[in-house]
Coordinates of C-alpha atoms in Angstrom, one line a residue:
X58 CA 124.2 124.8 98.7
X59 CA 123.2 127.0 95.7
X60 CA 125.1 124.7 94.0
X61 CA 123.0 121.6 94.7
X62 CA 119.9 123.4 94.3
X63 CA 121.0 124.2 90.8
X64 CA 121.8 120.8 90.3
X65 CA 118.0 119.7 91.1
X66 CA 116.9 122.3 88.4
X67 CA 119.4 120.9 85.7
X68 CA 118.7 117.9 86.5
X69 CA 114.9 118.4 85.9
X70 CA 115.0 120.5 83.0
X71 CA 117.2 118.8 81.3
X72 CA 115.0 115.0 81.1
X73 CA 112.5 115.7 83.8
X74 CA 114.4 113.0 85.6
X75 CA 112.7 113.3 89.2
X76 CA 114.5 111.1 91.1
X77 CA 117.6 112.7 90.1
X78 CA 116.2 116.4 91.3
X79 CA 114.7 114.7 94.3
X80 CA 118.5 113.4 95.1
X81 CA 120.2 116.3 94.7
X82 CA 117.7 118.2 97.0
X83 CA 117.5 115.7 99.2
X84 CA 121.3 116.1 99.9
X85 CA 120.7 119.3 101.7
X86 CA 120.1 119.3 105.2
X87 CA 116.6 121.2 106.4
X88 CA 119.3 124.0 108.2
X89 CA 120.5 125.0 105.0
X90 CA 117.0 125.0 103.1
X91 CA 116.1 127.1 105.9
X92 CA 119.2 129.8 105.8
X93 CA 118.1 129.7 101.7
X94 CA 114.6 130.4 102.5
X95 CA 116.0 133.2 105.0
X96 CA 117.7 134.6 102.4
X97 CA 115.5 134.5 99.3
X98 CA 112.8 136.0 101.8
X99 CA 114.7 139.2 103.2
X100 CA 115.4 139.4 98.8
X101 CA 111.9 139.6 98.3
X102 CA 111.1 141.8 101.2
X103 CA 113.8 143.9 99.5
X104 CA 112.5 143.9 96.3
X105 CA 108.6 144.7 97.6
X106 CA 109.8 147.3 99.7
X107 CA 111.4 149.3 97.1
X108 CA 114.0 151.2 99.4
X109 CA 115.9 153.0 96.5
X110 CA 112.6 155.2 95.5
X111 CA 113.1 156.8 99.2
X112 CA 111.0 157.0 101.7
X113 CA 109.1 159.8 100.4
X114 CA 107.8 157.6 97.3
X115 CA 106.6 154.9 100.0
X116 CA 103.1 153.9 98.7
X117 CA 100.9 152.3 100.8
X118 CA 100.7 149.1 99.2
X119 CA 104.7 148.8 99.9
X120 CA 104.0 148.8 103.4
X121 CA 101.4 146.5 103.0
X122 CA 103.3 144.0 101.0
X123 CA 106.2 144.6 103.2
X124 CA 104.6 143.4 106.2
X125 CA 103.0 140.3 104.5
X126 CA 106.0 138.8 102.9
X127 CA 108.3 139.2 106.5
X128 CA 105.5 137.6 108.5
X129 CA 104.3 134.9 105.9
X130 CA 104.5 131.4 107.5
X131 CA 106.4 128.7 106.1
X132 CA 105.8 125.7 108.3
X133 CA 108.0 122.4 107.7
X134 CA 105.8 120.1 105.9
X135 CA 105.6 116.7 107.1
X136 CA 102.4 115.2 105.6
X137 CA 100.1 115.5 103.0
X138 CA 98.0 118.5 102.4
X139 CA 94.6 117.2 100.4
X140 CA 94.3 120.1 98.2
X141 CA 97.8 119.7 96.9
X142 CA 96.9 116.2 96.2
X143 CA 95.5 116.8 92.7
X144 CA 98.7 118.7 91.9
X145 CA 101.5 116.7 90.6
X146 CA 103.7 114.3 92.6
X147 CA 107.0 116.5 92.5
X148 CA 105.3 119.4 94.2
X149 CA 103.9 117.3 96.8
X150 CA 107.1 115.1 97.2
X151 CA 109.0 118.8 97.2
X152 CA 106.4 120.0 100.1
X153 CA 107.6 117.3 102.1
X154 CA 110.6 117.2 101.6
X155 CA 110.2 120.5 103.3
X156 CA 111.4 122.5 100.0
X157 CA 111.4 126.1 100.7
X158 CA 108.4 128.4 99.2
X159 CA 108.3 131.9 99.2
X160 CA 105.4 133.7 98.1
X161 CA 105.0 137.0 97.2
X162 CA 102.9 140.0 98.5
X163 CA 100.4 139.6 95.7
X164 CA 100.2 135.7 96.0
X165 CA 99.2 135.9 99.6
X166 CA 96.9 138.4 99.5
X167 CA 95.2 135.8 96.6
X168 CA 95.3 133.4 99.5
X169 CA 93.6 135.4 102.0
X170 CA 90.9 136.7 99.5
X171 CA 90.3 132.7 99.3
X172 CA 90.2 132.3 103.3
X173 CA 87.7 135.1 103.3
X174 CA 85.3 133.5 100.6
X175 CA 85.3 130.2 103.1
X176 CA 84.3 132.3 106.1
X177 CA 81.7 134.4 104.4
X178 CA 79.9 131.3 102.8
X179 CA 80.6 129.0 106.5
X180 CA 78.5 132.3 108.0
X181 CA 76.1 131.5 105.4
X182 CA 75.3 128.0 105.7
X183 CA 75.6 128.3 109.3
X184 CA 72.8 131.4 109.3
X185 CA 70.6 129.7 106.6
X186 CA 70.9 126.2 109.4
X187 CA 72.3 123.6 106.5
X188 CA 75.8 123.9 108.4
X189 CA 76.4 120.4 110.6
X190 CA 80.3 121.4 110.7
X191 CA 83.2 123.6 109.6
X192 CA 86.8 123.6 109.1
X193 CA 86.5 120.0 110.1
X194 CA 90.2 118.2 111.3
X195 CA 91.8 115.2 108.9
X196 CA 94.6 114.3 110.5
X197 CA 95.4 111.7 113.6
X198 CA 93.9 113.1 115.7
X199 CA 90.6 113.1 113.7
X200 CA 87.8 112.2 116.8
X201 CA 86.5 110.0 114.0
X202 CA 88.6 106.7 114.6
X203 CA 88.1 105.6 111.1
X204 CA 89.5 109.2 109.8
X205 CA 92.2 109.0 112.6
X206 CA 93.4 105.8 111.2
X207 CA 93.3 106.8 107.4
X208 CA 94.9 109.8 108.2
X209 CA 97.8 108.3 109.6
X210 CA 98.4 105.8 107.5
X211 CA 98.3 108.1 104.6
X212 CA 100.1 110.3 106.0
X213 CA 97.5 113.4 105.3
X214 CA 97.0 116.7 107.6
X215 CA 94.0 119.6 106.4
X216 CA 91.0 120.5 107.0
X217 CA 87.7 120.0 105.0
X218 CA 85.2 123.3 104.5
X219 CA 81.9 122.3 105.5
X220 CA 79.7 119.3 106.2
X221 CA 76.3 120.1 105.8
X222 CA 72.4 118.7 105.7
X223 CA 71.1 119.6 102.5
X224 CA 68.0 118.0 100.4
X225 CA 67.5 114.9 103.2
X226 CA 71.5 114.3 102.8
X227 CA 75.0 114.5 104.1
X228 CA 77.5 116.7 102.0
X229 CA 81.1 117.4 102.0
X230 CA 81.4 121.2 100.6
X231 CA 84.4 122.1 99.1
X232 CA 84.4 126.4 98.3
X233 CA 86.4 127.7 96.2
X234 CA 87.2 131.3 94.1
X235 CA 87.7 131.6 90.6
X236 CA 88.7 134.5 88.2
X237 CA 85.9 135.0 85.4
X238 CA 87.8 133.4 82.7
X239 CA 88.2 130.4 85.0
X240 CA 84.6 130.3 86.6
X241 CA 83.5 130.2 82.9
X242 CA 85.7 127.8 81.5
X243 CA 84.4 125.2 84.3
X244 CA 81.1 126.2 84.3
X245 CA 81.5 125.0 80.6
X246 CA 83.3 121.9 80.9
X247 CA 83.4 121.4 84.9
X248 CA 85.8 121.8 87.7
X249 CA 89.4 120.9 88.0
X250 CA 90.1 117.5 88.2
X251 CA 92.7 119.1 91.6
X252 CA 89.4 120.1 92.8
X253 CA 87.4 116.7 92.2
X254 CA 90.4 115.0 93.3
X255 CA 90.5 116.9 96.6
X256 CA 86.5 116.6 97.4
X257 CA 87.2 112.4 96.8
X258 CA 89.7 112.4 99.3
X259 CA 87.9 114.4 101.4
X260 CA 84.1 111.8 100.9
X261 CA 86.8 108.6 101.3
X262 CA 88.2 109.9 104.9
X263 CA 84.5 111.1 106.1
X264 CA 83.0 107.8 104.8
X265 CA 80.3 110.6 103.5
X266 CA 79.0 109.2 99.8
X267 CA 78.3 113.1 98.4
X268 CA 80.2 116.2 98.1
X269 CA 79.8 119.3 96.7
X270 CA 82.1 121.8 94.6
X271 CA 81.0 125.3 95.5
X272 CA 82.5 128.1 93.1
X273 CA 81.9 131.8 93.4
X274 CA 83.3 133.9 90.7
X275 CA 85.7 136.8 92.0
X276 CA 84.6 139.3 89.9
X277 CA 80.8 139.4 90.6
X278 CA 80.4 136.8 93.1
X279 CA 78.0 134.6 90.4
X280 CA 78.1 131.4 91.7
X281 CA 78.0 127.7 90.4
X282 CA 77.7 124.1 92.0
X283 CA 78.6 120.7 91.2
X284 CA 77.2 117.8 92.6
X285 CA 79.3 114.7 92.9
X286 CA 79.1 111.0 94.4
X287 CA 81.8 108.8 95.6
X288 CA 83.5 107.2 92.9
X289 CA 85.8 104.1 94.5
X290 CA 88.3 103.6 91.4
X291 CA 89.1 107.5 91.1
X292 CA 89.8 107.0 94.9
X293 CA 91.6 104.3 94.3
X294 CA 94.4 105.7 92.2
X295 CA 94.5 108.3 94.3
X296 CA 95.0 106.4 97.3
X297 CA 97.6 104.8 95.2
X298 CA 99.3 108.0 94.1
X299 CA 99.9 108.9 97.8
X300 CA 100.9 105.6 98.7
X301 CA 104.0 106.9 95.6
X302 CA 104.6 109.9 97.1
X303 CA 105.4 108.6 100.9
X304 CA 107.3 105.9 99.5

């Protein structure tokens, strides 16, 4: 198995051939991604819990990090996830293919920071009376018949942040976090096109024609918006991208 896996890596780093990598990994069977995933896990849980400074030494932060890395969820990934979709096709090909990821503590405590920015600012457009909807379903099973359909057909599973009333109009709101040196650099020269192409997506399965990218800056909580409208031939290629990536 280790073997294999190396193979992938060789393969890639050697001429970035991907369809080589992909076949190699694709060779191993989800049980034995899974027992590797077991077992790079209980490393890092090793590793974060520091048992050879003794139990004395413990900090507080080891038990913290302990706890997160043993419990983190890595769910089988059969579908598209819409803010991957503006990363590159090998990660999302390697998400479902249902390539193991193990994160460490640090990492997912950067997630849940980002969780607690969406709920704070959801309380806030909910208390302030712009908020029509939160934490809105895209997948199948999408009430909406036309998101249903698209959904399926695309293959794509998430959830959007907010749909609001705001100036006379509908909105898609997409919040995010950002370092300072990253709030400033796009504050300068705009948002991620990862981020754009997520909040595209996102206006194509709503059939909502304006969205908007809301950024709050981790450090002082500044914040800065950009306002965008449907753009058909951005969602275009990346309806064809996805259309690459589940065939």
């Amino acid at each position: 198995m280790i073997s294999r896996l190396l193979s992938a890596y060789q393969a890639w780093q050697k001429d970035r051939n991907f369809l080589k990598a992909m076949d190699a990994i694709h060779r191993l069977d989800y049980k034995q991604l899974k027992e590797m995933r077991d077992y790079i896990s209980a490393l890092v849980e090793f590793i974060e819990f520091k048992p050879w400074k003794g139990i004395f030494s413990l900090s507080l932060w080891n038990s913290i990090a302990y706890y997160l890395v043993r419990n983190q969820e890595n769910k089988p990934l059969t579908t598209i996830s819409p803010y991957l979709i503006g990363h590159c096709a090998r990660q999302n090909a390697m998400s479902m293919l249902q390539y193991p990821v193990c994160h460490d503590a640090q990492t997912l405590s950067i997630f849940d920071m980002g969780e607690s920015v969406h709920i704070r600012y959801q309380g806030y457009l909910s208390r302030a009376g712009l908020l029509i909807a939160k934490e809105v379903p895209l997948n199948e099973d999408s009430p909406n018949r036309w998101t249903a359909e698209q959904c399926r057909l695309l293959r794509i599973r998430g959830r959007l942040d907010a749909i609001i009333r705001f100036k006379g109009k509908v909105w898609v709101v997409e919040l995010k976090s950002a370092k300072k040196e990253s709030f400033q650099r796009m504050v300068e020269e705009g948002p991620y096109d990862a981020y754009i192409d997520q909040l595209m997506l996102y206006l194509y399965l709503t059939s909502i024609s304006d969205g908007i990218i809301f950024i709050e800056n981790k450090n002082t909580q500044e914040t800065y918006e950009f306002y965008f409208t449907r753009d058909d031939a951005r969602i275009e290629k990346i309806i064809e991208k996805i259309n690459m990536i589940n065939h």
